[in-house]
Structures are given as C-alpha cells and as structure tokens.
XYZ file of C-alpha atoms in Angstrom:
567
model
C 0.000 0.000 0.000
C 1.511 3.383 -1.022
C 0.793 6.592 0.920
C 0.985 9.828 -1.081
C 1.515 13.217 0.718
C -0.001 16.383 -0.637
C 2.153 18.912 -2.474
C 1.824 21.364 0.435
C 3.105 18.772 2.921
C 6.152 17.987 0.754
C 6.917 21.663 0.360
C 6.683 22.188 4.139
C 8.967 19.225 4.789
C 11.440 20.512 2.243
C 11.517 23.933 3.858
C 12.065 22.401 7.308
C 14.934 20.292 6.040
C 16.392 23.346 4.329
C 16.294 25.281 7.606
C 17.919 22.345 9.419
C 20.821 22.103 7.049
C 21.119 25.817 6.196
C 23.594 26.664 9.007
C 26.064 24.145 7.679
C 25.823 25.333 4.074
C 27.366 28.732 4.297
C 28.208 29.970 0.813
C 29.182 26.893 -1.133
C 31.714 27.161 -3.862
C 30.645 25.338 -6.998
C 33.338 22.893 -8.066
C 33.830 22.099 -11.695
C 33.842 18.244 -11.408
C 32.994 16.267 -9.426
C 30.862 17.917 -6.769
C 30.828 16.766 -3.118
C 27.933 15.476 -0.998
C 28.613 17.251 2.283
C 25.580 16.408 4.415
C 22.822 13.759 4.682
C 20.164 14.355 7.368
C 17.484 11.891 8.508
C 14.391 13.350 10.225
C 10.960 12.008 11.343
C 8.473 14.707 10.366
C 4.681 14.319 10.375
C 4.764 10.499 10.331
C 7.165 10.521 7.353
C 10.893 9.908 7.163
C 12.604 12.735 5.303
C 16.167 12.369 4.019
C 17.861 15.654 3.101
C 20.887 15.580 0.799
C 23.164 18.615 0.444
C 25.848 18.944 -2.231
C 28.332 21.601 -3.278
C 26.785 22.104 -6.732
C 23.871 21.348 -9.052
C 22.437 17.960 -8.048
C 21.726 15.477 -10.806
C 20.166 12.267 -9.547
C 18.396 8.992 -10.270
C 16.100 7.080 -7.893
C 15.804 3.287 -8.110
C 13.266 1.187 -6.190
C 14.695 -2.311 -5.683
C 12.544 -5.194 -4.442
C 15.005 -8.114 -4.505
C 17.170 -9.318 -2.928
C 15.740 -8.527 0.482
C 15.416 -6.165 2.171
C 13.526 -3.934 -0.298
C 15.140 -0.542 -0.610
C 15.278 2.787 -2.355
C 18.603 3.858 -3.858
C 19.284 7.566 -4.537
C 22.266 8.029 -6.875
C 23.875 11.491 -6.954
C 25.600 11.700 -10.305
C 29.118 13.107 -10.720
C 29.466 13.345 -6.940
C 31.719 12.110 -4.139
C 30.393 11.531 -0.608
C 32.553 12.995 2.125
C 34.217 10.360 4.275
C 32.627 11.698 7.464
C 29.060 11.100 6.199
C 29.616 7.535 4.945
C 27.747 6.016 7.888
C 24.656 3.884 8.605
C 21.804 5.470 10.581
C 19.512 2.900 12.229
C 15.820 3.920 12.177
C 13.821 0.699 12.838
C 10.546 2.496 12.802
C 7.511 1.529 10.765
C 8.424 0.945 7.148
C 12.028 2.121 7.438
C 14.882 0.049 8.843
C 17.962 2.198 8.215
C 19.643 4.760 5.965
C 23.098 4.062 4.528
C 25.468 6.443 2.762
C 28.379 5.316 0.588
C 30.285 5.735 -2.662
C 28.782 3.583 -5.443
C 31.623 4.075 -7.936
C 34.603 6.325 -8.490
C 34.694 6.777 -12.259
C 32.394 8.313 -13.173
C 31.784 9.357 -9.595
C 28.406 8.337 -8.135
C 27.467 8.784 -4.463
C 24.643 6.519 -3.269
C 22.197 6.869 -0.365
C 20.222 3.680 0.352
C 17.061 3.487 2.500
C 16.446 -0.102 3.706
C 12.730 -0.881 4.112
C 10.666 -3.411 6.027
C 8.202 -3.452 3.092
C 8.124 -1.746 -0.318
C 6.751 1.819 -0.221
C 6.603 4.610 -2.772
C 9.245 7.335 -2.397
C 8.545 11.004 -3.171
C 11.465 13.088 -4.405
C 11.674 16.888 -4.466
C 14.563 19.069 -5.610
C 14.112 21.975 -3.183
C 17.016 23.928 -4.587
C 19.814 23.154 -7.049
C 21.981 21.964 -4.133
C 19.295 20.423 -1.869
C 17.376 17.164 -2.576
C 14.716 15.746 -0.247
C 13.381 12.177 -0.306
C 10.205 11.426 1.698
C 8.876 7.970 2.636
C 5.822 7.059 4.797
C 6.730 5.538 8.160
C 3.349 3.928 8.945
C 0.447 2.402 7.018
C -3.084 1.363 8.049
C -3.138 -1.718 10.306
C 0.628 -1.662 10.282
C 2.533 -4.433 12.017
C 5.943 -3.404 13.241
C 8.528 -5.147 11.124
C 11.462 -6.993 12.502
C 14.717 -5.375 11.553
C 16.400 -7.162 8.682
C 20.137 -7.613 8.714
C 21.979 -4.666 7.315
C 23.499 -5.102 3.838
C 26.561 -3.120 2.794
C 26.189 -0.291 0.305
C 26.502 -2.040 -3.082
C 29.702 -1.529 -5.015
C 30.201 -1.658 -8.749
C 31.391 -5.273 -8.577
C 28.441 -6.469 -6.441
C 25.453 -4.457 -7.544
C 22.216 -6.151 -6.596
C 20.149 -4.657 -9.405
C 21.589 -2.569 -12.263
C 20.948 1.132 -12.247
C 20.134 2.900 -15.482
C 20.737 6.610 -15.757
C 17.566 8.478 -16.638
C 17.399 12.044 -17.824
C 19.047 13.753 -14.838
C 16.599 14.550 -12.090
C 13.556 12.987 -13.796
C 13.854 9.196 -13.879
C 12.333 6.693 -11.508
C 13.427 3.086 -12.008
C 12.261 -0.118 -10.282
C 13.910 -3.418 -11.171
C 14.065 -6.909 -9.727
C 16.705 -9.511 -10.423
C 15.773 -12.250 -12.887
C 14.674 -15.568 -11.469
C 17.030 -18.516 -12.028
C 16.403 -20.104 -15.437
C 13.830 -22.922 -15.032
C 15.137 -26.412 -15.856
C 14.124 -27.873 -19.198
C 13.627 -31.589 -19.970
C 17.005 -33.231 -20.056
C 18.575 -30.973 -17.423
C 19.301 -27.873 -19.543
C 18.294 -24.360 -18.536
C 15.684 -22.198 -20.188
C 15.596 -18.373 -20.532
C 15.555 -16.296 -17.333
C 12.404 -14.464 -16.231
C 12.399 -10.842 -15.013
C 10.074 -10.564 -12.032
C 9.572 -6.799 -12.253
C 10.744 -4.057 -14.606
C 9.306 -0.555 -14.210
C 10.507 2.674 -15.859
C 8.770 6.037 -15.678
C 9.936 8.766 -18.065
C 13.354 7.156 -18.555
C 15.513 7.714 -21.606
C 15.088 4.864 -24.086
C 18.841 4.359 -24.431
C 19.121 3.971 -20.650
C 16.281 1.417 -20.579
C 18.115 -0.678 -23.160
C 21.308 -0.356 -21.111
C 19.444 -1.664 -18.050
C 18.202 -4.642 -20.057
C 21.743 -5.324 -21.233
C 22.952 -5.478 -17.620
C 19.981 -7.550 -16.418
C 20.120 -10.056 -19.257
C 23.865 -10.261 -19.801
C 24.377 -9.098 -23.377
C 26.467 -6.391 -24.992
C 24.616 -3.456 -26.516
C 25.348 -1.091 -29.404
C 22.818 1.606 -30.399
C 22.726 4.258 -33.096
C 21.285 7.757 -33.279
C 17.751 6.528 -33.960
C 17.450 5.365 -30.322
C 16.017 8.515 -28.745
C 13.179 9.716 -26.528
C 11.817 8.491 -23.201
C 9.636 5.540 -22.280
C 7.330 4.459 -19.450
C 6.655 0.780 -18.872
C 5.888 -1.786 -16.209
C 6.427 -5.491 -16.918
C 5.905 -8.482 -14.635
C 7.339 -11.973 -15.124
C 8.661 -11.580 -18.658
C 11.690 -13.060 -20.371
C 14.542 -10.846 -21.532
C 13.554 -11.540 -25.142
C 9.938 -10.490 -24.536
C 10.867 -7.321 -22.645
C 13.303 -6.272 -25.372
C 10.747 -6.953 -28.113
C 8.048 -4.909 -26.333
C 10.338 -1.886 -26.046
C 11.669 -2.036 -29.611
C 8.396 -2.714 -31.439
C 6.586 0.183 -29.764
C 9.365 2.557 -30.885
C 9.760 1.243 -34.457
C 13.177 -0.184 -33.643
C 14.786 -3.479 -34.498
C 17.869 -5.431 -33.521
C 20.426 -7.741 -35.016
C 22.011 -10.416 -32.832
C 25.659 -11.416 -33.192
C 26.302 -13.955 -30.445
C 25.948 -12.039 -27.145
C 26.098 -8.698 -28.953
C 22.939 -6.773 -29.822
C 22.887 -3.997 -32.418
C 19.785 -1.818 -31.937
C 18.633 0.770 -34.450
C 15.847 1.784 -36.782
C 13.829 -1.214 -37.954
C 13.951 0.103 -41.513
C 17.719 0.477 -41.391
C 18.280 -2.991 -39.925
C 15.893 -4.696 -42.358
C 17.848 -6.932 -44.762
C 18.069 -5.688 -48.343
C 15.642 -7.219 -50.833
C 16.865 -10.629 -51.858
C 17.935 -11.015 -55.477
C 16.250 -14.045 -57.112
C 18.634 -16.837 -58.076
C 18.273 -19.379 -60.871
C 19.119 -22.983 -59.979
C 18.956 -26.046 -62.222
C 17.263 -29.090 -60.688
C 17.973 -32.222 -62.683
C 15.164 -34.744 -62.515
C 15.909 -38.412 -61.978
C 12.526 -40.008 -62.599
C 9.720 -37.487 -63.085
C 8.321 -36.029 -66.275
C 9.536 -32.392 -66.486
C 6.283 -31.070 -67.949
C 4.150 -32.582 -65.201
C 6.536 -31.604 -62.399
C 6.878 -28.084 -63.786
C 3.153 -27.478 -63.379
C 3.166 -28.957 -59.855
C 6.100 -26.793 -58.700
C 4.563 -23.612 -60.130
C 1.297 -24.350 -58.291
C 2.938 -25.312 -54.980
C 5.479 -22.442 -54.798
C 3.859 -19.191 -55.966
C 6.124 -16.548 -57.466
C 8.823 -18.797 -58.931
C 9.655 -18.929 -62.632
C 10.083 -22.434 -64.017
C 11.607 -23.380 -67.385
C 12.457 -26.805 -68.830
C 15.820 -27.870 -70.209
C 14.889 -30.921 -72.284
C 18.533 -31.725 -73.083
C 19.438 -32.443 -69.444
C 15.895 -33.297 -68.258
C 16.144 -30.467 -65.729
C 13.999 -27.644 -64.375
C 15.478 -24.132 -64.329
C 13.820 -22.398 -61.366
C 14.279 -18.716 -60.479
C 13.348 -17.574 -56.975
C 14.530 -16.424 -53.565
C 16.322 -18.658 -51.082
C 13.067 -19.220 -49.158
C 11.312 -20.209 -52.374
C 14.127 -22.589 -53.292
C 13.747 -24.275 -49.906
C 10.086 -24.940 -50.736
C 11.039 -26.171 -54.225
C 13.428 -28.732 -52.716
C 10.628 -30.043 -50.478
C 8.214 -30.330 -53.400
C 10.729 -32.097 -55.643
C 11.546 -34.564 -52.869
C 7.950 -35.817 -53.019
C 7.466 -35.634 -56.797
C 10.758 -36.726 -58.362
C 10.682 -40.294 -57.089
C 11.043 -43.640 -58.791
C 7.666 -44.811 -60.060
C 6.890 -48.532 -59.694
C 6.688 -50.527 -62.913
C 3.981 -53.123 -63.432
C 4.131 -56.085 -65.839
C 0.705 -57.327 -66.942
C 0.339 -60.847 -68.344
C -2.940 -61.395 -70.215
C -4.395 -64.691 -71.458
C -7.470 -64.376 -73.680
C -9.275 -67.735 -73.875
C -12.463 -68.522 -75.794
C -14.325 -71.483 -74.369
C -17.775 -72.955 -74.909
C -20.217 -71.957 -72.232
C -21.022 -75.610 -71.558
C -17.405 -76.231 -70.571
C -16.855 -73.190 -68.345
C -18.214 -74.985 -65.296
C -15.587 -77.682 -65.624
C -12.991 -75.089 -64.684
C -14.580 -74.616 -61.242
C -14.903 -70.883 -61.639
C -18.512 -69.744 -61.570
C -20.652 -72.148 -59.591
C -19.329 -75.280 -61.225
C -16.856 -77.832 -60.046
C -15.666 -76.986 -56.546
C -18.258 -74.343 -55.759
C -20.736 -75.048 -53.005
C -23.664 -73.357 -54.723
C -23.819 -70.797 -57.459
C -21.232 -68.072 -56.849
C -18.915 -67.907 -53.899
C -15.781 -69.660 -52.663
C -14.689 -72.362 -55.069
C -11.736 -74.563 -55.770
C -9.433 -71.771 -56.942
C -10.791 -68.541 -55.479
C -13.800 -66.227 -55.124
C -16.218 -64.884 -57.732
C -18.001 -61.519 -57.722
C -21.187 -60.649 -59.636
C -21.570 -57.286 -61.409
C -25.326 -57.382 -62.139
C -25.423 -53.908 -63.650
C -22.965 -54.878 -66.372
C -23.916 -58.589 -66.551
C -20.322 -59.582 -65.743
C -18.510 -62.030 -63.499
C -15.090 -61.479 -61.948
C -13.100 -64.214 -60.303
C -9.930 -63.869 -58.225
C -7.711 -66.935 -58.366
C -5.932 -68.012 -55.206
C -4.142 -70.921 -56.863
C -3.418 -71.047 -60.599
C -1.587 -74.339 -61.011
C -4.594 -76.688 -61.160
C -6.695 -74.123 -63.010
C -4.216 -73.776 -65.874
C -3.792 -77.545 -65.951
C -7.539 -78.021 -66.537
C -7.628 -75.150 -69.021
C -4.801 -76.730 -70.989
C -6.746 -79.970 -71.074
C -9.762 -78.199 -72.603
C -7.513 -76.584 -75.189
C -6.017 -79.961 -76.082
C -9.517 -81.451 -76.513
C -10.553 -78.587 -78.798
C -13.133 -77.314 -76.314
C -11.260 -74.054 -75.775
C -8.733 -72.015 -77.641
C -6.202 -69.413 -76.562
C -6.984 -66.362 -78.646
C -3.855 -64.478 -77.534
C -1.460 -64.229 -74.586
C 0.254 -60.823 -74.693
C 2.529 -59.397 -72.025
C 2.995 -55.675 -71.502
C 4.819 -53.438 -68.960
C 3.921 -49.900 -67.942
C 4.622 -47.391 -65.179
C 2.311 -46.866 -62.242
C -0.582 -44.642 -63.315
C 0.153 -44.896 -67.040
C -2.140 -46.532 -69.598
C -0.997 -49.583 -71.557
C -2.760 -50.739 -74.735
C -2.594 -54.180 -76.362
C -3.965 -54.621 -79.899
C -3.730 -58.022 -81.575
C -5.726 -58.511 -84.789
C -6.061 -57.099 -88.271
C -7.413 -54.015 -89.982
C -10.453 -54.740 -92.130
C -11.044 -52.414 -95.093
C -14.437 -50.768 -95.358
C -15.343 -49.341 -98.755
C -17.622 -46.341 -99.099
C -18.818 -45.117 -102.525
C -20.342 -41.746 -103.270
C -21.230 -40.004 -106.543
C -19.629 -36.589 -106.956
C -20.304 -34.625 -110.139
C -21.648 -37.650 -111.916
C -18.576 -39.705 -111.086
C -18.443 -42.597 -108.627
C -15.757 -42.163 -105.961
C -14.825 -44.909 -103.534
C -13.011 -44.303 -100.230
C -11.472 -46.911 -97.974
C -11.385 -46.823 -94.165
C -9.983 -49.459 -91.845
C -11.328 -50.864 -88.617
C -9.401 -52.932 -86.076
C -10.711 -56.436 -85.684
C -9.260 -58.735 -83.068
C -8.358 -58.422 -79.391
C -7.769 -55.040 -77.766
C -7.047 -54.370 -74.097
C -6.553 -51.002 -72.409
C -5.369 -51.103 -68.788
C -4.094 -48.541 -66.300
C -2.483 -49.971 -63.148
C -2.287 -48.043 -59.877
C 0.000 -49.402 -57.139
C -1.531 -48.906 -53.684
C -0.264 -49.732 -50.223
C 0.340 -53.317 -49.119
C 1.212 -54.342 -52.707
C -2.400 -54.052 -53.859
C -2.827 -53.090 -57.522
C -5.955 -51.364 -58.831
C -6.529 -52.060 -62.522
C -8.735 -50.033 -64.826
C -9.591 -52.544 -67.582
C -11.274 -52.078 -70.942
C -11.107 -55.345 -72.955
C -12.629 -55.655 -76.406
C -12.855 -58.611 -78.797
C -14.211 -58.184 -82.322
C -14.591 -60.535 -85.292
C -16.043 -60.495 -88.804
C -19.606 -61.691 -89.153
C -21.795 -62.468 -92.132
C -21.495 -60.302 -95.268
C -24.179 -57.792 -96.062
C -24.895 -56.366 -99.528
C -26.525 -53.065 -100.408
C -26.528 -51.139 -103.681
C -23.915 -53.335 -105.170
C -21.643 -52.882 -102.114
C -20.704 -55.716 -99.790
C -19.766 -55.167 -96.137
C -19.325 -57.428 -93.153
C -20.989 -57.359 -89.806
C -18.410 -56.865 -87.040
C -19.167 -58.795 -83.866
C -17.839 -56.959 -80.822
C -17.606 -57.977 -77.186
C -16.367 -55.314 -74.733
C -16.250 -54.472 -71.019
C -15.138 -51.530 -68.863
C -14.321 -52.149 -65.205
C -11.965 -51.518 -62.281
C -10.562 -54.306 -60.138
C -8.180 -54.659 -57.211
C -5.771 -57.577 -56.966
C -2.771 -58.515 -54.877
C 0.641 -58.341 -56.509
C 1.212 -61.534 -58.560
C -2.365 -62.848 -58.211
C -4.527 -63.678 -61.232
C -7.998 -62.337 -61.848
C -10.452 -63.789 -64.338
C -12.785 -61.459 -66.203
C -15.699 -63.287 -67.813
C -19.181 -62.682 -69.104
C -18.229 -61.735 -72.677
C -20.553 -64.274 -74.340
C -21.201 -64.541 -78.075
C -24.006 -66.450 -79.751
C -23.534 -67.985 -83.213
C -26.555 -69.370 -85.058
C -25.806 -71.557 -88.134
C -28.401 -72.904 -90.618
C -27.250 -76.125 -92.408
C -29.109 -77.765 -95.351
C -28.365 -81.300 -96.699
C -30.145 -82.318 -100.006
C -30.057 -84.810 -102.837
C -28.605 -83.229 -105.957
C -31.173 -82.181 -108.600
C -34.080 -83.760 -106.702
C -33.660 -81.436 -103.806
C -34.101 -78.455 -106.059
C -37.568 -79.454 -107.370
C -40.204 -77.080 -106.071
C -42.455 -78.499 -103.372
C -41.386 -82.097 -104.034
C -37.782 -81.175 -103.315
C -38.531 -80.816 -99.571
C -38.765 -84.606 -99.475
C -35.127 -84.900 -100.649
C -33.390 -82.443 -98.259
C -32.814 -81.920 -94.510
C -32.360 -78.522 -92.845
C -30.837 -78.107 -89.322
C -30.288 -74.974 -87.180
C -27.176 -75.119 -84.942
C -26.719 -72.558 -82.149
C -23.348 -72.326 -80.386
C -22.401 -70.054 -77.484
C -18.891 -69.240 -76.443
C -17.502 -67.131 -73.625
C -14.387 -65.032 -73.784
C -12.352 -65.146 -70.578
C -9.525 -62.737 -69.731
C -6.943 -64.039 -67.262
C -4.979 -61.003 -66.036
C -1.916 -61.260 -63.790
C -0.306 -57.930 -62.760
C 3.076 -58.035 -61.051
C 5.174 -55.213 -59.606
C 8.723 -55.216 -60.947
C 11.143 -55.470 -58.035
C 14.492 -53.676 -58.125
C-alpha cells in the first residue's frame, strides 16, 4: 500500500529540512567536477521519514526502487558526486516501514554517491529538488493496520562489482526506475536451462537508451545503439523473459535489432531490415519425373517462382529467392521419385459356355452353390454390367484343366500378350487385323470410292495403380471383335463386325490372377443337306433335303496377372 503526501506537505517538509541544514551550508563554492555530498540528514516529520541531501553544486540524480534481494530498498544516486568520508555512515531507524539509511560511494569513475534506504516493506518514495543543491526524499513511516517489522540484517552499500540490481541513468533529475533480479532459469527436460524471467521491470519517463542499457545489464548481453534510439519511455512489466521485454520496447518505438552472439545492435527497424533478396536461378535435374508434369506442380505449390524446362538435361530451371528454393526442394523430394513398374500378363481364352463350369470358376466344379468360394478362389457378380469377376488363389490346377480343354478342342487361346507400364500410365494391347471398309459416293456424276480401316481382333486397355500393401488397382477395358456375315446393299458388300467389350476396375494382390468373364457370343448356323437335282424341285424337293439350325455359345475369358517389378 503506497501513501501519497499532498504537495503542500512535501513543500513544508522541504523547507524544514532546508532550515535544518542551512547553518552548515554557508556559501558553497561550486566545483567544476565532481561535486561533493557534504551532508545527509534523517528526520521524522509528520509520520514521514525525510532524508535531506546537500551537495556543493547542481544535483543530478536517479532514484531506483529495488525489491530483490531482500530487504527492499530505495537507492538515490547522486551523479558526478563524491560523498565525504565523514558522512559515509549507517543510521539505524527501525521504525515503521524504514529500517535504516546508509550512505556510501557507489563508484569512483564516473563518480556516483549513493544513499540507500532499507525498508521493512516496499513503499513509494517522493522526491523533491528543493534547490539546485538540496534534494529531499520522503517515505511514509506507517500504514493502516501496520505491524511493526522486525529489523532485517543490514546489507553493505553495493559496489560496482556487487550491484544487486543494475541502475540505469535516466534524464538527470527525472527518472524513476524499479527493477528486480531475474529468477534462475527454469530447468528444461534433459537438465538444460531455459531463458531467465524478469520478475519486475518498471521505468517512468526514462531515456530509451538507458532502458536498453538496463536490459543489457539484467540479461547479460552487450549493446550497441545508433542515433535513432532517442526519446523516453514508461513501462511496467511483470514476469517476462529478456527476449519479450526487449521486443516490447523495440516494437513500440519502431526499432529493431540484429544479434551477433551475445552482442545486440539496436537501431531503426527500416535500417536494420535486410536488403531485398535477389532471385537466383538454380537447375534441378530430374531423376525419374516427367519435367512437364513436375513443372506445373512446382509452379502451383510455390507461388512466385519462374520455371523453365531444359529438355537436353531433363532439368527444371527455377528462379526464386532462397526461401522459395527451400520450398522447391521439399516439393521435388515428393514428386521426383522412382515410379513402380507393373508387368501385366494377359491370357485371352475362348471357351464354350457348356465347358466353363468344368474349370470350377462360376458355380461349377468346386463351388458349393452358385457363386462364392470355389476350388481356386472367389467370384463376384456385377449385375449392372452382366459380368462375373473371379480372383484366383491358386493357378496351377486351373491352368492344368484349361490346358486340357484346349487340347480337346473345347477351348482355344486367342492371344497371350505381355505388356509393362509405369504406375498410373495406360498400356494398350492390340492383336488382330485391320479390315477395309469401302464407301462409294457419286460426286459430279462420277463414282468415288473411299477406304477406311477398322481394327478387328483383341484389344485391351489397362491402367495400373500401385496402392499400399502391394495391392494393384486395374482399370480394364477389354474388347474382342470378329467379322460376321457379309451384307450387300446397292452393289456394295460389307461385313458385320461382332464386338464384345467391357469396362471395369478391379483390385488384386501383386502376382495374383484375376479372371474377367461374361463376354458371351451367340452364333446361329443354318445347315441344309439335299439330294442333288431332286432337292431343287419345287415343293417335291422338300422330301429330298434336310435342314438343321445349330446354335453355339462361347464365352471369352480374360486371365490377367499384374506383377510389380522389383528392383
């Protein structure tokens, strides 16, 4: 609790102290440098302790309120002054808030005389410069519900080598400074120490350069300032780190700093700002990626860079700042990687529908009922597309039975291509022939015939995608086409093209075989057997010939085995 006296009371006290010390003043002679502190009086006036300080010249001073280490105290520094030897004594008070008053020499060069008032509890000091050579400091002796404090042990007047809390010089005669020593750095995990914490920092109307000097002493760094550090500042901070306190002071005054080890250079933020960085062009040679695709990805991920392609070296020429190049390196690390390669073995087998069940695939031999787990694997129904897909778990017995059907003429291997492609890239297999298609048109009274070609045979488009756990997702588009019966129109003959196609996506483990079925074709054949000549007689000829209609169905099965190429 702080007790403030009225201006009239302070003036009265100052006059009393002046009268008390006036006989000893005489006519002082003003010394050039340094001046001398000739008298320090301690009086109890109107429930306040008044300390009068007399010097031989113009008094310039700073007052510092110090809370730690105990006891709390008020230090009055008389600048460019030497305390006479006869007044360097300790006066015990032990009354109310005040324990004692001590007078000593704080330092010799530059000369600073110090008067310290030891307190039982922190109180607010009031300072009044009564005359150029007379300074009075007033402190309340008692507070409401005061409990008399036990006298704390006397501490010697601090010297320059053992100062308890650094003193910063304010504008002479105006500054009031309160500081508290930093707490010990708290331990961090692993036993190391973290940054210290300042318990209390308070400045009122203190020169900014002096505040920074106080921080330098408190926090243990060297300080260099330039001419832009000017003006005064008022602040009060509790429990802050040195870094936080410094940042608060600098940011509010448009200042910045540059750290070089334990040295801090403080100046105008604009002056200390680094110059604009000149963009630099660096060539990044790609090992695996496609430069056109990666170029677009880098430009989208790192805005502001310029990207060009050097096709000769398969490199990207990227222009940007150092920060942008750091981002480019991160992006390229995820994009320019080796892409897995997948080899796809395809067997295209045409087999009569009556013999499919003998393979044990779709509800035949080895299946409990209809679709489901069978001898070689599991089947899946795609009702929307009228298609069956079967995943083989064991291929040895299956291929043995398939080979037996081929040997008996009940099945035939249409083709068995093998193709390799990179992960995410489409592979196309085309095995067949190009059938000419003639088109005739009359232009200007002349008949012109054009020829176009259409692929007939087996075609397979597949795009593999390697997922985690060696699972491969296949986008499949198989197509099988063949020539049908000829058709004539206007003197032109063309053939019907029978086509069987599918479009699906499947997932399969690396090295496993999947069976894609359901591509069924129906062939109807009309056969007539007759006796020559007699069979051609109208009406009676029906007795000499026999006509039969044969319908055959066959199913086209794709056996697809994708396998990731290992390094």
